[in-house]
XYZ file of C-alpha atoms in Angstrom:
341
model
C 15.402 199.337 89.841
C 18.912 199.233 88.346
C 20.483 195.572 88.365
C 23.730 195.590 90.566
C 27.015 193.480 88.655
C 30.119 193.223 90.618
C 32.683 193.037 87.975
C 35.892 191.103 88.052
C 38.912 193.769 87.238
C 42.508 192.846 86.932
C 43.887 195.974 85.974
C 43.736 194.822 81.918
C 41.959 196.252 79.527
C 39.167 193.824 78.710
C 37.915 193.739 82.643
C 38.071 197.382 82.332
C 36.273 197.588 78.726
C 33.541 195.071 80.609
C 32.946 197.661 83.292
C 32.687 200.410 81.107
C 29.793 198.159 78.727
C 27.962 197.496 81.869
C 27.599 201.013 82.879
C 26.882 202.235 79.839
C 24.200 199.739 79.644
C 22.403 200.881 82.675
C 23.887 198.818 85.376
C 24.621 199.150 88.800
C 28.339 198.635 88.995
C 31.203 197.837 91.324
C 34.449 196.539 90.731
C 36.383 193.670 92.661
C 39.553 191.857 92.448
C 40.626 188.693 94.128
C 43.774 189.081 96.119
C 45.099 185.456 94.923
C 49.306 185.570 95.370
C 49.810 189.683 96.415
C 49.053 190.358 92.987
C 49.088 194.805 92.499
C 45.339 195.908 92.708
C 46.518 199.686 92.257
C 45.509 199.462 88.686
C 42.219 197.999 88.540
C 41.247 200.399 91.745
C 42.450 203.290 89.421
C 39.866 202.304 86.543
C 37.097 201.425 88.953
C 37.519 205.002 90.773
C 37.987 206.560 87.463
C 34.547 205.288 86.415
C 32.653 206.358 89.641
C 32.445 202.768 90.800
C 33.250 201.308 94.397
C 35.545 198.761 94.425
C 36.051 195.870 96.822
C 39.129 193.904 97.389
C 39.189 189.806 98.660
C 41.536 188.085 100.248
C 41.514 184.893 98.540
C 44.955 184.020 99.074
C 44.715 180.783 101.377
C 41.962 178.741 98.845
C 44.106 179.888 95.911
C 47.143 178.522 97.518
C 45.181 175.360 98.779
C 43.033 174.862 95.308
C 45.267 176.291 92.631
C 48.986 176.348 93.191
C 48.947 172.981 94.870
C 47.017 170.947 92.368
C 49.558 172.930 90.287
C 52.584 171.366 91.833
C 50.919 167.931 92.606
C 49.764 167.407 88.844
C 53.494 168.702 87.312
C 54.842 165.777 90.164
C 52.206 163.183 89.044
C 53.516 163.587 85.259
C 50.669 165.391 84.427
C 50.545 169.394 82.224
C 47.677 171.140 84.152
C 46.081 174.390 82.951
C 45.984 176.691 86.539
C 43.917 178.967 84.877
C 40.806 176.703 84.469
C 41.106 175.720 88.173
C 40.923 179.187 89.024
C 37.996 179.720 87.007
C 36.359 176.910 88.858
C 37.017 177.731 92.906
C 37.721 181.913 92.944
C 35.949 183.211 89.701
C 33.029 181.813 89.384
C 33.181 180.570 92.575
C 34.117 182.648 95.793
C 34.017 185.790 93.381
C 29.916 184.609 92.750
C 29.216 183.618 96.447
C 30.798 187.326 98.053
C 28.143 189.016 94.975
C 25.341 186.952 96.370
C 26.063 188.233 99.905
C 26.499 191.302 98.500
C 23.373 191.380 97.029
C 24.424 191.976 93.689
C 22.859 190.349 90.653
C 25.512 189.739 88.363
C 29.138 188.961 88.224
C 30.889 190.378 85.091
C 34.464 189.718 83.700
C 36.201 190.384 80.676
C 36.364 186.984 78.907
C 36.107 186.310 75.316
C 32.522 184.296 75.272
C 29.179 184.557 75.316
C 26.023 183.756 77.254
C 22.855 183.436 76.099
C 19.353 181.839 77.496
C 17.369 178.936 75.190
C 13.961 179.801 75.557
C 12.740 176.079 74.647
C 15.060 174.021 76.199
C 15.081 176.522 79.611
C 18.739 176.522 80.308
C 21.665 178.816 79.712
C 23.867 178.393 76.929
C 27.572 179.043 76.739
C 28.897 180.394 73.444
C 32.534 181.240 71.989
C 33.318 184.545 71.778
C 32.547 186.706 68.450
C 36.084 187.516 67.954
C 37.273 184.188 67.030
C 40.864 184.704 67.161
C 40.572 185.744 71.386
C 37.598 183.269 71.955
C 38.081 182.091 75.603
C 35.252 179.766 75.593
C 37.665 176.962 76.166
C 38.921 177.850 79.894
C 35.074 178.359 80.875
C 33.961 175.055 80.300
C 33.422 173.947 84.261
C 30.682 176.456 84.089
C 27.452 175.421 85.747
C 23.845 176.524 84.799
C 23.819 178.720 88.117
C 27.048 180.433 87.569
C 25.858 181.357 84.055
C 22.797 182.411 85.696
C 24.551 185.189 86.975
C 27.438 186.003 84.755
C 27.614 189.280 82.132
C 30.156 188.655 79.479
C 30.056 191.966 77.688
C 33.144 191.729 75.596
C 32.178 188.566 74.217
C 30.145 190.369 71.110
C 33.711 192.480 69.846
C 36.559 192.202 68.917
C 39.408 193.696 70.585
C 40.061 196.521 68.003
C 36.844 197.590 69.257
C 37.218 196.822 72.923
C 40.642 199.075 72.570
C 38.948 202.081 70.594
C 36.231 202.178 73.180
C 38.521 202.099 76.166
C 40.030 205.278 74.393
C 36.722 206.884 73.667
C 36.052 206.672 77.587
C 39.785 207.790 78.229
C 40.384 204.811 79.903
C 44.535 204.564 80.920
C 44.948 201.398 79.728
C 43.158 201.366 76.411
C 46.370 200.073 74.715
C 48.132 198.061 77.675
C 49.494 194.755 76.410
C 47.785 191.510 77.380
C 48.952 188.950 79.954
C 50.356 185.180 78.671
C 51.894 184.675 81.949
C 50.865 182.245 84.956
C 49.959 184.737 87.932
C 52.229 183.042 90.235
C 55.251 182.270 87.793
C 55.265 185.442 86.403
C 58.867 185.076 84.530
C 57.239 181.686 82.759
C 59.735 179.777 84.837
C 57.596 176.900 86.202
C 60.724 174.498 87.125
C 62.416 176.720 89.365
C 58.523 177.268 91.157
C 58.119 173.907 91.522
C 61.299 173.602 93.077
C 60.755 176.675 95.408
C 57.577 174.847 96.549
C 59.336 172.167 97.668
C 60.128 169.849 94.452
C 63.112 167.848 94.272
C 64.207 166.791 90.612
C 65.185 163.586 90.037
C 67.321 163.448 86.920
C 66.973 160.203 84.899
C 67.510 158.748 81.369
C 66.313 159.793 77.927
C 65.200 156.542 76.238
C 63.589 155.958 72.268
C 61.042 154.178 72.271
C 62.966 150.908 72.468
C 64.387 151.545 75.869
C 67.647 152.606 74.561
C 69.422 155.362 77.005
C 69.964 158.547 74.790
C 70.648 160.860 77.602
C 70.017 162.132 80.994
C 67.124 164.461 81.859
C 67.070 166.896 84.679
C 63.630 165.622 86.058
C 60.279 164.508 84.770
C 58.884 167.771 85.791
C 60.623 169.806 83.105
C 59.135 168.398 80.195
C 55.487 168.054 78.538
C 54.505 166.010 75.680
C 55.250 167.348 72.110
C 57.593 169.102 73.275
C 60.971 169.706 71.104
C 62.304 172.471 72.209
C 64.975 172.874 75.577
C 65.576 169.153 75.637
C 69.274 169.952 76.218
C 70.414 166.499 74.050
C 71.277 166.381 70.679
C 70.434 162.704 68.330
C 71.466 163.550 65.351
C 67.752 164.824 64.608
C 64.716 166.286 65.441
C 62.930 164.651 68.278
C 60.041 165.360 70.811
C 58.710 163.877 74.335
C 56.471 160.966 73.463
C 55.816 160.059 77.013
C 57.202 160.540 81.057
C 57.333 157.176 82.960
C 56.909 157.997 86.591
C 57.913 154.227 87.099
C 61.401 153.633 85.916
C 61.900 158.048 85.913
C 62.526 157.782 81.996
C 61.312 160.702 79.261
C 60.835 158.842 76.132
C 61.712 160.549 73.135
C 61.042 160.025 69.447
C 59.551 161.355 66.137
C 57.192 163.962 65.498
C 54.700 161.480 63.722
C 54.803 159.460 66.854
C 52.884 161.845 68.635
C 49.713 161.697 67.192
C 46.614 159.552 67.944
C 43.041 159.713 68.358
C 41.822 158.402 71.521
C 41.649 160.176 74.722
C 39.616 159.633 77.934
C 38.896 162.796 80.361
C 37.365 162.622 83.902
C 35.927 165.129 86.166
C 33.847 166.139 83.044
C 31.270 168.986 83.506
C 28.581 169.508 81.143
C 27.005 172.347 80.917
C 23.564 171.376 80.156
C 23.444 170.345 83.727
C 23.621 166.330 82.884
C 25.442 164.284 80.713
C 23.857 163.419 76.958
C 22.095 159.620 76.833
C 23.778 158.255 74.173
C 27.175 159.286 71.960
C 27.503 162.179 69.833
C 29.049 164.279 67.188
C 30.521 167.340 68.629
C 33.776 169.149 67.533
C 36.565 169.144 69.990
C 40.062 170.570 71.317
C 42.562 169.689 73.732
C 44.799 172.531 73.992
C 43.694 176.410 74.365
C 45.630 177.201 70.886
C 44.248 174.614 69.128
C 41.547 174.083 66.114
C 38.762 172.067 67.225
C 38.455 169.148 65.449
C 35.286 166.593 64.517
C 35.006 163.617 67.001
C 32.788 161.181 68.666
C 32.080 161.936 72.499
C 30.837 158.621 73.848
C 29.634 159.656 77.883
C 30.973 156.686 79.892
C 28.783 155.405 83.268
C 31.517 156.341 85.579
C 31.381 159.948 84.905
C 34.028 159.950 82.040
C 33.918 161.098 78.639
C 35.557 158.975 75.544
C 36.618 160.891 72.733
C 37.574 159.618 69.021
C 39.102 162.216 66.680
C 38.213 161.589 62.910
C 41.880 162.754 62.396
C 44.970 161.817 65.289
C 45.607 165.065 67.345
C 48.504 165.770 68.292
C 50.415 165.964 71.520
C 47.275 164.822 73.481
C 48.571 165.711 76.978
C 47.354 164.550 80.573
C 45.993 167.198 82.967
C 45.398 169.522 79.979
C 41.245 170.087 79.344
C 39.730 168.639 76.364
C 36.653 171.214 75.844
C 33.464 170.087 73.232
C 31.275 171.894 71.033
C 28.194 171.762 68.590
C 29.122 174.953 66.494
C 29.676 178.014 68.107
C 27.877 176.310 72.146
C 30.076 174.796 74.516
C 28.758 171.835 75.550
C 31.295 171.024 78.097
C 34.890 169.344 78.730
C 37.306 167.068 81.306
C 40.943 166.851 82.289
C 42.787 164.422 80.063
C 43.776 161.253 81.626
């Protein structure tokens, strides 16, 4: 008997490229998308029926608003830079997407991220791996993953690249075989958070610029406007060059300063997940990131008894940022992550 996958399809390419792999490796497929802020399912409905599949819609509206949007605007109002995409990943991906297969009675959920899964053998537990196609490895926004979610994921484009992915999706005549790829937030589609925030309910409270002495350099339109490192859209002028060091919720200052002054090696991340299933015994070497676009870089991961994770970079990182994830590896396995504190 055929295994059944219920495949995650946005309308993109690499969802579409996933269900394509899946049947032509012999699986039972259907497509589904998660109706999350009355985001167009027309496309991805197009490629499912265009590949003989059914295809299911959920509404999924109220726990995205609830679990997504507002953590969204309370972390931006608590100072902190969240990543919305990682807590969607968590609660509707790989969460209500996996429990409506299981009713289902499908197997598998599929979607068209960048990574790969594989099972050890002697150590008896999934495995998350970046993708082969280093340069769109998504490994990093998958790190909440839990051994029973990987259980039942299928990751198909995780072994191309995305030359390949495209040419295939034209092979199969597949419509969007060259559509461009998404960098945008769902919900702040134009890539302006501020004026979100503020339809949501946020009222900005402009306040000083201050160096790092305390001296008043400016006024700022509101804390939420800004994220650490950066340099760009400050709307003040110094005389040179300077970045956000730091947001004091306390006194309402942004603290501005020199590009050097950003760096540092220390961090401290709670609600960590590791993968494994349980946290290692002791510290260890691992290699690390704390943004998406960033290198990974050699550290020490020291598991703290609360839950937390320490981490010290060999080398200071810069523009280590509250509310983003910083995400740990050994080689090409994700061993898990936290939020930045």
């Amino acid at each position: 008997m055929k295994k059944k996958v219920l495949i995650a399809m946005s309308g993109g390419v690499d969802s579409s490229a996933a269900a394509l792999l899946l049947q032509q490796q012999g699986y039972e497929c259907a497509g589904a998308t998660l109706s999350l802020c009355d985001n167009d399912v027309s496309g991805a409905r197009k490629i499912a029926e265009g590949l003989g599949m059914p295809f299911y819609v959920f509404d999924e509206r109220e726990r995205f608003a609830r679990e997504v949007m507002d953590r969204f605007v309370s972390e931006y109002c608590a100072g902190r830079t969240p990543n919305p995409c990682i807590d969607c990943n968590r609660c509707l991906k790989f969460g209500a997407l996996l429990d409506r297969a299981v009713t289902l009675g499908y197997d598998f959920i599929a979607t068209g991220h960048y990574a790969r899964v594989t099972y050890d053998e002697m150590a008896h537990r999934y495995r998350l791996l970046r993708g082969a196609d280093r340069r769109k490895d998504q490994s990093y926004v998958l790190y909440q993953l839990t051994q029973y979610q990987l259980a039942h994921l299928l990751l198909p484009v995780g072994d191309y690249d995305k030359p390949a992915i495209r040419e295939n999706a034209r092979e199969a005549g597949l419509l969007n075989a060259d559509k461009s790829d998404s960098q945008d937030i769902c919900f702040v589609p134009d890539g302006d958070y501020v004026s979100f925030l503020q339809s949501q309910g946020v009222t900005l409270a402009p306040g000083d610029f201050v160096d790092e002495a305390g001296h008043v350099l400016g006024q700022h339109r509101g804390l939420p406007c800004y994220t650490i490192g950066q340099g760009k859209g400050l709307g003040i002028a110094v005389g040179k060059h300077v970045y956000v060091l730091a947001k004091n919720e306390a006194d309402n200052t942004v603290v501005l300063g020199d590009n050097d002054k950003l760096f540092r090696r220390e961090l401290t991340a709670n609600r960590v997940n590791w993968i494994a299933g349980e946290a290692p015994a002791a510290p260890f070497r691992c290699t690390a990131k704390t943004r998406y676009s960033q290198v990974e870089a050699p550290a020490l991961a020291e598991p703290l008894p609360d839950g937390r994770v320490r981490l010290t970079f060999d080398e200071p990182q810069r523009a280590i940022t509250a509310g983003q994830a910083a995400v740990l590896y050994d080689g090409d396995e994700v061993l898990g992550g936290g939020t930045i504190e």
